[in-house]
PDB file of C-alpha atoms in Angstrom:
ATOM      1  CA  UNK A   1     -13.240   0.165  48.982  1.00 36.00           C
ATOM      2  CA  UNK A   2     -11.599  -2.324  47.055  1.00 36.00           C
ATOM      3  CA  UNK A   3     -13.116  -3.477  43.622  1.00 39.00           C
ATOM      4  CA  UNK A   4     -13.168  -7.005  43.086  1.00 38.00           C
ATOM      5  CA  UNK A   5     -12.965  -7.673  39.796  1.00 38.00           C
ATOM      6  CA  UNK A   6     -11.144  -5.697  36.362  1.00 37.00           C
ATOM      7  CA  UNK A   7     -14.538  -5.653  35.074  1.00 40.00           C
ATOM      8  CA  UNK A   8     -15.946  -3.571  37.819  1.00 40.00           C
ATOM      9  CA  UNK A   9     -13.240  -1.301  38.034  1.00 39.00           C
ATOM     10  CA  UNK A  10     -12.435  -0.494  34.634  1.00 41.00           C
ATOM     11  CA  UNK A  11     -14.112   2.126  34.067  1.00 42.00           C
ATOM     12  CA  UNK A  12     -14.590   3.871  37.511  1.00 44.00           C
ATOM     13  CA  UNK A  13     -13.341   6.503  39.526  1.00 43.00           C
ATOM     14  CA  UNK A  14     -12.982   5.068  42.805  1.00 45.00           C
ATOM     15  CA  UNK A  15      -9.583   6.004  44.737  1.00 58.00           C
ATOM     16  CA  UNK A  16      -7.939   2.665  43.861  1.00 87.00           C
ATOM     17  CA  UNK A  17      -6.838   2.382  40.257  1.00 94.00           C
ATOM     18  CA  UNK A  18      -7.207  -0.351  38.450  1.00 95.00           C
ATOM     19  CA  UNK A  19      -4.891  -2.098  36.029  1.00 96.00           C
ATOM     20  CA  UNK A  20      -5.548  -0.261  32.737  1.00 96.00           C
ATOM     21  CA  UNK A  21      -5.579   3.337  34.754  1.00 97.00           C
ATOM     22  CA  UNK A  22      -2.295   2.473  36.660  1.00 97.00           C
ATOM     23  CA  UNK A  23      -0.719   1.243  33.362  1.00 97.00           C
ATOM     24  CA  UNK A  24      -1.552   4.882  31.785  1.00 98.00           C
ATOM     25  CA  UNK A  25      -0.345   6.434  34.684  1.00 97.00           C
ATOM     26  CA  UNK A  26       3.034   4.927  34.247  1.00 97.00           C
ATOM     27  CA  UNK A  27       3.416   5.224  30.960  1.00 98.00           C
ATOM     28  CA  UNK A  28       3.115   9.165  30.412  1.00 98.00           C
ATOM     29  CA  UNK A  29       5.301   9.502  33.960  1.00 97.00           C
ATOM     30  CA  UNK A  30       8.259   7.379  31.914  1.00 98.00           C
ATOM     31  CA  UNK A  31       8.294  10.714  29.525  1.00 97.00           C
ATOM     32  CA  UNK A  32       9.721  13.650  29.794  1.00 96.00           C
ATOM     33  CA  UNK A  33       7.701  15.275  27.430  1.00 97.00           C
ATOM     34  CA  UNK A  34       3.702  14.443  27.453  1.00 97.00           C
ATOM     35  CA  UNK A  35       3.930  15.873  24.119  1.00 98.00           C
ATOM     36  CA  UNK A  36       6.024  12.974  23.007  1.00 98.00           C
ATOM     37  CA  UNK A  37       4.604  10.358  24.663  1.00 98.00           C
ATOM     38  CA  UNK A  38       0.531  11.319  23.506  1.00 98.00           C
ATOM     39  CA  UNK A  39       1.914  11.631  19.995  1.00 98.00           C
ATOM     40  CA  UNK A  40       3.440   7.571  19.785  1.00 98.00           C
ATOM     41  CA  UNK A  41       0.717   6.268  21.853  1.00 98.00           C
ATOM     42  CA  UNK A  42      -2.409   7.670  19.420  1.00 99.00           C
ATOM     43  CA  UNK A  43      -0.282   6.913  16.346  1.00 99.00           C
ATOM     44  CA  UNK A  44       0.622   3.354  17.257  1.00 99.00           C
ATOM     45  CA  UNK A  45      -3.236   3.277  18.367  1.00 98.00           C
ATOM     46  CA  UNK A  46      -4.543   4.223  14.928  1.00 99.00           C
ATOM     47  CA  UNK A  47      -1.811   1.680  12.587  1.00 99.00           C
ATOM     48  CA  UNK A  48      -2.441  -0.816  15.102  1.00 99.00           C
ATOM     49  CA  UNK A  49      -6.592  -0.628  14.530  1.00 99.00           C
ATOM     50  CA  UNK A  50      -6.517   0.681  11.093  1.00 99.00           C
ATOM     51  CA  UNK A  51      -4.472  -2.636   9.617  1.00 98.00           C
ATOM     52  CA  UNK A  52      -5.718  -4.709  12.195  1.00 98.00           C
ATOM     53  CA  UNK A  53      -9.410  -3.744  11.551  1.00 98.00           C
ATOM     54  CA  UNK A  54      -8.278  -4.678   7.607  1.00 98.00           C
ATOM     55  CA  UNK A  55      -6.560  -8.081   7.969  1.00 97.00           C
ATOM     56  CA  UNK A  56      -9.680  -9.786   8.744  1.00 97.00           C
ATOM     57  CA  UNK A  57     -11.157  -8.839   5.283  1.00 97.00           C
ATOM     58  CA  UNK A  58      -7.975  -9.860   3.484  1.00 96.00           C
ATOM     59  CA  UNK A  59      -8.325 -13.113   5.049  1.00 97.00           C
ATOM     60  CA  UNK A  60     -11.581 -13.219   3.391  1.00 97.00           C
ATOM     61  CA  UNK A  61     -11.262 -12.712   0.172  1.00 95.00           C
ATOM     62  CA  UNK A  62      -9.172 -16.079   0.361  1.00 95.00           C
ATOM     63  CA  UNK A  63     -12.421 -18.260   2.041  1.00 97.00           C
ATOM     64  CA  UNK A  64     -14.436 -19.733  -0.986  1.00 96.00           C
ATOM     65  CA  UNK A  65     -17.756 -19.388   1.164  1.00 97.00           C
ATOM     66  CA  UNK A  66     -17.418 -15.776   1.598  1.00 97.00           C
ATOM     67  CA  UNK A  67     -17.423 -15.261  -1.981  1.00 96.00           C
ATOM     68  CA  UNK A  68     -21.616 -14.793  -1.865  1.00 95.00           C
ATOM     69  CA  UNK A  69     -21.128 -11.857   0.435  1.00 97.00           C
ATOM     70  CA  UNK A  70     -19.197  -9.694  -2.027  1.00 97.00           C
ATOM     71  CA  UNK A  71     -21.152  -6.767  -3.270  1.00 97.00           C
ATOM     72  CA  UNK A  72     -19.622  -6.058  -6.769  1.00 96.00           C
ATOM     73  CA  UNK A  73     -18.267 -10.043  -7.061  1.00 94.00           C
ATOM     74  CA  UNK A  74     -17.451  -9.258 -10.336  1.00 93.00           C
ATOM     75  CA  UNK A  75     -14.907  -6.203  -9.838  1.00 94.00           C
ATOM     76  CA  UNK A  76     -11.497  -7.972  -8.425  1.00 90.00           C
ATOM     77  CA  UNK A  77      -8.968  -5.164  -7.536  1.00 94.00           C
ATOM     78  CA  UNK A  78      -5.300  -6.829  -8.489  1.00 94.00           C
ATOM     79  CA  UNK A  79      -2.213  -7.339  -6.283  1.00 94.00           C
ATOM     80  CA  UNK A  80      -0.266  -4.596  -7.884  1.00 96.00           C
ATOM     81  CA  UNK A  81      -4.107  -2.083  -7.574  1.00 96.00           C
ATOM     82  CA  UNK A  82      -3.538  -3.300  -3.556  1.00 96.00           C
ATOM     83  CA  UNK A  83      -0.043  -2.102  -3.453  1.00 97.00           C
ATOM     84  CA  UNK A  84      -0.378   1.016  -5.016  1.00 97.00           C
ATOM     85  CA  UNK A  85      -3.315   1.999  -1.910  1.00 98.00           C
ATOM     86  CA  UNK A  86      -0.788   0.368   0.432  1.00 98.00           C
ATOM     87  CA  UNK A  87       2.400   2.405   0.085  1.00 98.00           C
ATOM     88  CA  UNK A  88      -0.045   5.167  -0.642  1.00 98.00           C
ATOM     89  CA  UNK A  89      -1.874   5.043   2.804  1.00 98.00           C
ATOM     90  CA  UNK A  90       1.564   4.855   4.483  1.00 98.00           C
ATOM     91  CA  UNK A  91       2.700   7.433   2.686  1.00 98.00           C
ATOM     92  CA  UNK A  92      -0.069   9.720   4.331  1.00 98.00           C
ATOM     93  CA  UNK A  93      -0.133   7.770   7.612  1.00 98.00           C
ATOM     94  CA  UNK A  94       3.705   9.268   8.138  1.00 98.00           C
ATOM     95  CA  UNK A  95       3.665  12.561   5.914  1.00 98.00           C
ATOM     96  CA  UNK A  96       0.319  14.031   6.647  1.00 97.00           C
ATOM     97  CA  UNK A  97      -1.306  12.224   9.826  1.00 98.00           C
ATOM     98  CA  UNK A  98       1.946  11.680  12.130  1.00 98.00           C
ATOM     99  CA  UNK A  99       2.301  15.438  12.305  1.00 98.00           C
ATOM    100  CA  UNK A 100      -0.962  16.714  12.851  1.00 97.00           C
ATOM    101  CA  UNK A 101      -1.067  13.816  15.629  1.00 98.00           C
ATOM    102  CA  UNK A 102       1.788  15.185  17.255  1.00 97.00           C
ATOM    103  CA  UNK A 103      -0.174  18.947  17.432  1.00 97.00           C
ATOM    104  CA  UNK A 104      -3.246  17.210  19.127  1.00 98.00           C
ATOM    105  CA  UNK A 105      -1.855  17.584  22.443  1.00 98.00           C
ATOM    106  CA  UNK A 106      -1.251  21.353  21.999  1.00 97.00           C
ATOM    107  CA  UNK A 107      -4.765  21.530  20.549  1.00 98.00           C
ATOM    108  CA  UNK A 108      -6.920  19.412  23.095  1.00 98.00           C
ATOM    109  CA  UNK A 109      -4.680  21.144  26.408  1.00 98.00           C
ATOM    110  CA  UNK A 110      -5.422  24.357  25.184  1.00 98.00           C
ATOM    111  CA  UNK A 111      -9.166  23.506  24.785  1.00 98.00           C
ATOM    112  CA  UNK A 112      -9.119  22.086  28.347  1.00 97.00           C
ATOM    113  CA  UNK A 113      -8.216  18.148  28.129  1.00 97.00           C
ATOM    114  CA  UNK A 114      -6.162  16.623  31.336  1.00 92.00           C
ATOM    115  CA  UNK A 115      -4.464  14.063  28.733  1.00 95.00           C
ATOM    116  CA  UNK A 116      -3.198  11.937  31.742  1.00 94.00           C
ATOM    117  CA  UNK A 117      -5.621  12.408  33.890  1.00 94.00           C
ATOM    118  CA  UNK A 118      -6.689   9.062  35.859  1.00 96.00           C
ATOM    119  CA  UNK A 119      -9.187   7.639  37.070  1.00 96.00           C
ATOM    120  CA  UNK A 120     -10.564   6.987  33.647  1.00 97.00           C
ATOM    121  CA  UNK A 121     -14.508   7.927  33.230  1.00 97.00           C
ATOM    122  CA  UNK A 122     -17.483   5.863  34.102  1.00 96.00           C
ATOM    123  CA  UNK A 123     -18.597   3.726  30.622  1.00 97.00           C
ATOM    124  CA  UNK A 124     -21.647   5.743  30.453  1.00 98.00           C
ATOM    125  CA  UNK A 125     -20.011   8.416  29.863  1.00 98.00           C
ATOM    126  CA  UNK A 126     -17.797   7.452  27.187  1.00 98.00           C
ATOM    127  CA  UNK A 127     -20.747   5.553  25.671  1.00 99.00           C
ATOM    128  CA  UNK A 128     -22.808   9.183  25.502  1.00 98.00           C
ATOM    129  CA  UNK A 129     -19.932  11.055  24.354  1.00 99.00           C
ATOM    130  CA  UNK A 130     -18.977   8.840  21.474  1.00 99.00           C
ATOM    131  CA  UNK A 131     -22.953   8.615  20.395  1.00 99.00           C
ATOM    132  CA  UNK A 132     -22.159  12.675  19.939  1.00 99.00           C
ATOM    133  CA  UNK A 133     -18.945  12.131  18.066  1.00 99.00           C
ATOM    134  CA  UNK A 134     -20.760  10.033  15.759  1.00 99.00           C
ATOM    135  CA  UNK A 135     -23.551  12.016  15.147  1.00 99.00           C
ATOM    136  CA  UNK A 136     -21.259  15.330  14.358  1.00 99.00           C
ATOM    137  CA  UNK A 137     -18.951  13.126  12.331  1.00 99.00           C
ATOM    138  CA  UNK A 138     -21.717  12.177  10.384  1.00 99.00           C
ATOM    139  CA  UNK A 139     -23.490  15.238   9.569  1.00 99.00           C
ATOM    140  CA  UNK A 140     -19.584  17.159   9.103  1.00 99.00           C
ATOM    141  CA  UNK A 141     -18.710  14.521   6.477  1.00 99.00           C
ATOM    142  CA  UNK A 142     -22.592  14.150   4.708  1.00 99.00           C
ATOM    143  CA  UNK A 143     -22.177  17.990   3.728  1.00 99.00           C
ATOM    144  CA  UNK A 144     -18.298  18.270   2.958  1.00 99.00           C
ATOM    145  CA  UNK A 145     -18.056  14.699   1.019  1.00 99.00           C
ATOM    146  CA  UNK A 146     -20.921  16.099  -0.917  1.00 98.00           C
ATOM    147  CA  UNK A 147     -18.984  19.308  -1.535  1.00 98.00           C
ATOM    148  CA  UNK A 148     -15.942  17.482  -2.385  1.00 99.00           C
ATOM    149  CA  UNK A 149     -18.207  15.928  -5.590  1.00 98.00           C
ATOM    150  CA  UNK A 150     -18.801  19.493  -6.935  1.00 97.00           C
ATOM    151  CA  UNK A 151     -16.796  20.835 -10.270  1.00 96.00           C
ATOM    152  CA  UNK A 152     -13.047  21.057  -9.178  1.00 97.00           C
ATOM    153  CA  UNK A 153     -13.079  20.102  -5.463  1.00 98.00           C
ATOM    154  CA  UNK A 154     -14.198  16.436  -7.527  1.00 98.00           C
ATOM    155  CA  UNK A 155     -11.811  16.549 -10.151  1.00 98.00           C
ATOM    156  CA  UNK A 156      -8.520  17.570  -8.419  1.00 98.00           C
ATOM    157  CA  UNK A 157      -9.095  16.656  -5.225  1.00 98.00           C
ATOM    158  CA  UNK A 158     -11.980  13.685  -4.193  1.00 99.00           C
ATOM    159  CA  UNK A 159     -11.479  11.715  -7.211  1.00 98.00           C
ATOM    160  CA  UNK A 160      -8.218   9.948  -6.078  1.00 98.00           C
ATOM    161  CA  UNK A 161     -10.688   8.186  -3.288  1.00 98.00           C
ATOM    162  CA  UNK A 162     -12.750   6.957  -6.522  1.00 98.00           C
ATOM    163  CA  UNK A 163     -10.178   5.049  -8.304  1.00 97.00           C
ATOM    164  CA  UNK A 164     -11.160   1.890  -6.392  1.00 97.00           C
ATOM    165  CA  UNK A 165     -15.170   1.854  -8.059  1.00 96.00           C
ATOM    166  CA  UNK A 166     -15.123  -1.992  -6.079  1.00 97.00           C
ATOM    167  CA  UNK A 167     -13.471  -0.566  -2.750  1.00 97.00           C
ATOM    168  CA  UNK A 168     -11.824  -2.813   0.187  1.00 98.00           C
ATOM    169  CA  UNK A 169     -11.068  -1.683   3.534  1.00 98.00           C
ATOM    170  CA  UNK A 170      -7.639  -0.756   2.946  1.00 98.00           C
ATOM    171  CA  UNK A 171      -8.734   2.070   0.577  1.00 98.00           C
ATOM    172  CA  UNK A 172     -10.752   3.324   3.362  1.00 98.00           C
ATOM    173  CA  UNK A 173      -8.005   5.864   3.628  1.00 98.00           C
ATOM    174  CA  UNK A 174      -6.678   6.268   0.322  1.00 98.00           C
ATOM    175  CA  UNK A 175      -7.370   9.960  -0.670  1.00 98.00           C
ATOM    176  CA  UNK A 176      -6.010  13.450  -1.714  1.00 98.00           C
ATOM    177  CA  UNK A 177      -4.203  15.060   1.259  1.00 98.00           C
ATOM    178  CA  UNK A 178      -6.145  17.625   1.272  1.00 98.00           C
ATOM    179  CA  UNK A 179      -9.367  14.982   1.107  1.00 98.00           C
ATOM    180  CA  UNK A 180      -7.369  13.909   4.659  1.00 98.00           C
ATOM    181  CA  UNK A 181      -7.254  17.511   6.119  1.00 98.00           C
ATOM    182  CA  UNK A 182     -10.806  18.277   5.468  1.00 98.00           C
ATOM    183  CA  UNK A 183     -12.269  15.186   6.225  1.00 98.00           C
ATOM    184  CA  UNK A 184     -10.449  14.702   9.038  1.00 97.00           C
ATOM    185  CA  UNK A 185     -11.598  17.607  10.858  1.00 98.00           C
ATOM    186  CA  UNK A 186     -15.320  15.932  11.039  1.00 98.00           C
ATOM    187  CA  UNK A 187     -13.320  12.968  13.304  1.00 98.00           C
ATOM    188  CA  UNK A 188     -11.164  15.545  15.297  1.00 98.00           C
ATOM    189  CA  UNK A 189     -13.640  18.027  15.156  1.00 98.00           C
ATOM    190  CA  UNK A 190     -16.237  16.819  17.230  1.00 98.00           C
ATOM    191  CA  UNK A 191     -14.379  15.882  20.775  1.00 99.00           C
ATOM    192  CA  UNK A 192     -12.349  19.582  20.417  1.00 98.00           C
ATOM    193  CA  UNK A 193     -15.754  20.961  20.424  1.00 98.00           C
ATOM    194  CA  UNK A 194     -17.176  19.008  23.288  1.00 99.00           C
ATOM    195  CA  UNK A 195     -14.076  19.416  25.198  1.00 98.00           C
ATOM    196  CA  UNK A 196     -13.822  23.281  24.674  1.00 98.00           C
ATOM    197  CA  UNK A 197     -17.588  23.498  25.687  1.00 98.00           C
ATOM    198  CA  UNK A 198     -17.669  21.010  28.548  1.00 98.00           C
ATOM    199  CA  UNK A 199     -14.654  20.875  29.647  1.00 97.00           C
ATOM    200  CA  UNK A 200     -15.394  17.288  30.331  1.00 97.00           C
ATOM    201  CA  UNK A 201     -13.942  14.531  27.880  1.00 98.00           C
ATOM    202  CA  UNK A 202     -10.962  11.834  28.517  1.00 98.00           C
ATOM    203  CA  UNK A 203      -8.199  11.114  25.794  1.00 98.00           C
ATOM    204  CA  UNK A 204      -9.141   7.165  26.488  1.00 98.00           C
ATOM    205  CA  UNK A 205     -12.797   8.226  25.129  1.00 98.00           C
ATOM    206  CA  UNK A 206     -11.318  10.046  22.224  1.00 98.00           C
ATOM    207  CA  UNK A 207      -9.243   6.881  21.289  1.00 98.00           C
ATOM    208  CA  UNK A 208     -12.143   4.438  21.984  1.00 99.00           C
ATOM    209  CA  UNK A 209     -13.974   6.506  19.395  1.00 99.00           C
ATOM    210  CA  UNK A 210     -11.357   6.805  16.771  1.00 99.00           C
ATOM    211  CA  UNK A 211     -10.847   3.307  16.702  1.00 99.00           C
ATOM    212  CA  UNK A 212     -14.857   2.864  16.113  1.00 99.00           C
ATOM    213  CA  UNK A 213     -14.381   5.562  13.662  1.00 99.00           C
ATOM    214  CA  UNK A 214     -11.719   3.086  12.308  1.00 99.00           C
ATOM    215  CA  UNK A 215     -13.717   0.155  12.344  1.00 99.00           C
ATOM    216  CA  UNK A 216     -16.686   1.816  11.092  1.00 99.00           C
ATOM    217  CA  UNK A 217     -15.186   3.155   7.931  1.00 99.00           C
ATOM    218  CA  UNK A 218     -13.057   0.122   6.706  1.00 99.00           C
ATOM    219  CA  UNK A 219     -16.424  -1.750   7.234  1.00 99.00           C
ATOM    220  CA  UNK A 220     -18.030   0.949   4.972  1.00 98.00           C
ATOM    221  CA  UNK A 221     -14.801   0.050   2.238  1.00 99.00           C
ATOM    222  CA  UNK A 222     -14.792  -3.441   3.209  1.00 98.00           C
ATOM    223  CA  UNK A 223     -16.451  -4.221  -0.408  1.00 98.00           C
ATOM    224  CA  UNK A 224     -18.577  -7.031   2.079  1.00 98.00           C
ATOM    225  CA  UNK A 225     -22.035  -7.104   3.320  1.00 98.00           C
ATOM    226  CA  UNK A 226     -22.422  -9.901   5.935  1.00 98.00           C
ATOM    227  CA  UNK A 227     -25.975 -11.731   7.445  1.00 97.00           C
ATOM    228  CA  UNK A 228     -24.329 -10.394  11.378  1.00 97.00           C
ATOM    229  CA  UNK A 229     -23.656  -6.865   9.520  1.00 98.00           C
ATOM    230  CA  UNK A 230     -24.704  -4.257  11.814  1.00 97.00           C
ATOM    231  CA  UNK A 231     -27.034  -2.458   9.252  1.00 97.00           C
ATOM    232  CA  UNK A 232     -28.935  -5.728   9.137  1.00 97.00           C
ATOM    233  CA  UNK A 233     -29.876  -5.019  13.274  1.00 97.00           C
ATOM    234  CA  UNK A 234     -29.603  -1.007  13.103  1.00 97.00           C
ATOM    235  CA  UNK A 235     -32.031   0.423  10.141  1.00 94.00           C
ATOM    236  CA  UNK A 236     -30.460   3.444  10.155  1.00 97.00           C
ATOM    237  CA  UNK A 237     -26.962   1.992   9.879  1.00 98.00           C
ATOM    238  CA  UNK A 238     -25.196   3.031   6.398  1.00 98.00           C
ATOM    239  CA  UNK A 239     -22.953  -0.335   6.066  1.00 97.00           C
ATOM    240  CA  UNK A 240     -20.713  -1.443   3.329  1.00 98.00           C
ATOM    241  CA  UNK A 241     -23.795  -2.098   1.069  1.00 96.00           C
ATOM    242  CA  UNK A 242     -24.537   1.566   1.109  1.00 98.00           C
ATOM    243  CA  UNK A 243     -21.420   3.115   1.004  1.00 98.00           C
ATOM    244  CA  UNK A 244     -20.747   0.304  -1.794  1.00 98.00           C
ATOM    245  CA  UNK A 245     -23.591   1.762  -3.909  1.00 98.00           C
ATOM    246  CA  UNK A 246     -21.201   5.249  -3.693  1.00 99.00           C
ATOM    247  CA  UNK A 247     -18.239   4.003  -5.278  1.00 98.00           C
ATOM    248  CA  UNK A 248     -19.975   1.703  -7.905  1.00 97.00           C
ATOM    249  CA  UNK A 249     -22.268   4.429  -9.140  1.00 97.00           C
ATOM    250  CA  UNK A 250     -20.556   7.958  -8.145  1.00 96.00           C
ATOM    251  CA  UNK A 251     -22.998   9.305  -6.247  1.00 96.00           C
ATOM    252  CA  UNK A 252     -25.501   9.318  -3.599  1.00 98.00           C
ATOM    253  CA  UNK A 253     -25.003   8.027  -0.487  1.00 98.00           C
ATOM    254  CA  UNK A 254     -22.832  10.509   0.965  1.00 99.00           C
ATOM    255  CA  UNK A 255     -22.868   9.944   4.324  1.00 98.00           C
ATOM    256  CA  UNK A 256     -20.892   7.596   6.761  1.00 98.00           C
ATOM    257  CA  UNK A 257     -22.344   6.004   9.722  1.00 98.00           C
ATOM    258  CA  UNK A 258     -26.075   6.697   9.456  1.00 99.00           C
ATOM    259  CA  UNK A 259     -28.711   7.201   6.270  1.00 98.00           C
ATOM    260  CA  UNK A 260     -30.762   9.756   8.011  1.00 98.00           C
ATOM    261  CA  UNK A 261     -29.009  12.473   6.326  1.00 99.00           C
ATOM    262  CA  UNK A 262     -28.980  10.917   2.647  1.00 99.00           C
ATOM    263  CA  UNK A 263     -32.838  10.193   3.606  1.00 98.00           C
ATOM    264  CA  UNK A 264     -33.682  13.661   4.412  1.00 98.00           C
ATOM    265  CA  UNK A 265     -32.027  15.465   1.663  1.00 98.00           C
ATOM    266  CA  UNK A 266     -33.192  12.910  -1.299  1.00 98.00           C
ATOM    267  CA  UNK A 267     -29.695  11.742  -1.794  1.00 98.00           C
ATOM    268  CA  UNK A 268     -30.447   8.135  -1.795  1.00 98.00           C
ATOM    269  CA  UNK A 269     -32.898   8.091  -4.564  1.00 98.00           C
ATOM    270  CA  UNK A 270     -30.988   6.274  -7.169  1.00 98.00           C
ATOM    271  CA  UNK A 271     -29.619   4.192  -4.583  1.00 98.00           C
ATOM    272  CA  UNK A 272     -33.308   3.034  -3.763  1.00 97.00           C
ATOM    273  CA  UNK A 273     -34.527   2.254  -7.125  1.00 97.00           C
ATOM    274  CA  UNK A 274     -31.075   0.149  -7.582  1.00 97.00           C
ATOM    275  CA  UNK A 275     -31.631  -1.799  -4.214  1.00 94.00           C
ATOM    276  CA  UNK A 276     -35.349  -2.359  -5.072  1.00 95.00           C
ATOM    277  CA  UNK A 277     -34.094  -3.703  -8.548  1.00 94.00           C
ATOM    278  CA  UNK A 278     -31.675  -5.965  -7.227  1.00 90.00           C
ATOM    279  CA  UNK A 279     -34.318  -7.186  -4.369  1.00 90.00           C
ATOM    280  CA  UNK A 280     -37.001  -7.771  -7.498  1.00 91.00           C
ATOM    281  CA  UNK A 281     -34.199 -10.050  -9.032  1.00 87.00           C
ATOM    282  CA  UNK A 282     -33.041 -11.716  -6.403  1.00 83.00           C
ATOM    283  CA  UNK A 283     -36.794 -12.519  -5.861  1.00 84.00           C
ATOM    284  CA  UNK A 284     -36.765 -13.830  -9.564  1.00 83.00           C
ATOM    285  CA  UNK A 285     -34.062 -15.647  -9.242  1.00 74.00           C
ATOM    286  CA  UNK A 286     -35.129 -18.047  -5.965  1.00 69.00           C
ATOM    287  CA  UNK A 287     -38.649 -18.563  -7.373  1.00 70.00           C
ATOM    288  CA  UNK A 288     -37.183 -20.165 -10.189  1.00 65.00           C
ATOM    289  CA  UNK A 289     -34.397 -22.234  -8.216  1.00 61.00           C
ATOM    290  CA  UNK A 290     -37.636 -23.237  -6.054  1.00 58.00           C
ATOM    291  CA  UNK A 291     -39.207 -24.258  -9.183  1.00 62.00           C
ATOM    292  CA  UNK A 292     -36.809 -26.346 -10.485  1.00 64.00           C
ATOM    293  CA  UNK A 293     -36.226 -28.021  -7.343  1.00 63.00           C
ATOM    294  CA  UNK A 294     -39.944 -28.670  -7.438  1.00 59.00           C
TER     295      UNK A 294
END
């Protein structure tokens, strides 16, 4: 049976590929080495989401009206502050994540993963396997970003991530190599497991959930907390405003995509009692703009 539309098709695993499935198909047959050819398609994958996820909040900082939105309006990182993360990210994007990229495809074949295997999976599944990833990711990093804020693992190793106290989503990955290796491993981590267990997981869901993973952690940097933020619809959401609260202050809110795990362990304390201040003044402050309007 034919499908009738891309939209139907996408994601299925009926006989006749569709467009995006035939396209992957081609492009690992045009290598001779699968090796090769997974390596330049996940790297161009991540620049291509990680700057592309981070131009959008450049372009804010230059629109006067998204000035009220800043969460530490007060802490401007310079040009030359931007630079120094820039050629420091690339530095790491080429030195440090370009070569463990290229081992992924040893790695994830000899856990089980077909890495041009086509038809692609149905969108449920994706959808339930990157609700795992997230989950692991987010308990992995909760308890090793707190360890990396004890004694020495702090001082010669996490505190390179905390020069920018007023971070923006470039920074996002602006950290200690080693910071990279270890925290890296809760990203990686989670579909090698599933994979090795199951047996059972696509590389197209493994990049659909690094580029989330992308998207969700410049957010988190992004040094912005918008009205259509998604912590403002999802409770448990962590968000730039918590994450924010991290840098500013040094500590609690360890955690990346969720609060559950900050909630649980009383990590979020001091983050509480400095949200409920700044609620209490904020309060202040439009009572008395009401009553001079008045």
């Amino acid at each position: 049976m034919l499908n009738n539309t891309l939209g139907d098709s996408f994601f299925t695993s009926h006989d006749e590929l569709n467009i995006a499935e035939n396209a992957w198909k081609n492009y690992f047959n045009s290598f001779e080495s699968e090796v090769i050819a997974t390596a330049i398609i996940a790297f161009l994958m991540h620049e291509i989401v990680y700057f592309g996820r981070c131009i959008p909040f450049m372009i804010a900082d230059f629109i006067p009206s998204f000035a009220k939105y800043k969460l530490q309006p007060n802490k401007v990182n310079t040009v030359e502050e931007q630079w120094v993360c820039l050629k420091s990210v690339l530095k790491a994007h080429f030195l440090i994540e370009l070569p463990l990229i290229f081992s992924f495809h040893s790695v994830a074949t000899f856990f089980g993963m077909d890495i041009a295997k086509v038809p692609f999976p149905h969108w449920q599944t994706m959808c339930y396997q990157v609700a795992i990833f997230f989950v692991f990711e987010d308990t992995f990093h909760y308890w090793f970003h707190r360890l990396l804020h004890y004694g020495p693992f702090y001082k010669y190793i996490h505190k390179q991530h905390h020069e920018y106290s007023a971070p923006f989503g470039l920074a996002a990955e602006y950290a200690h190599p080693i910071e990279v290796l270890i925290l890296g491993t809760g990203t990686i981590g989670g579909p090698l497991a599933y994979v090795a267990i199951t047996q059972n997981l696509h590389l197209v869901t493994v990049f659909i959930w690094i580029s989330l993973r992308l998207f969700q952690t410049i957010d988190a940097h992004s040094g912005y907390d918008f009205p259509w933020s998604l912590r403002h619809f999802l409770p448990f959401w962590a968000g730039a405003e918590h994450h924010d609260y991290h840098h500013m202050a040094f500590v609690n809110c360890f955690s990346t995509s969720f609060r559950w795990w900050d909630h649980l362990m009383g990590t979020d304390l001091k983050y509480q009692a400095y949200r409920k201040k700044k609620d209490e003044e904020l309060k202040v402050a439009s009572t008395s703009d009401s009553k001079k309007i008045n």
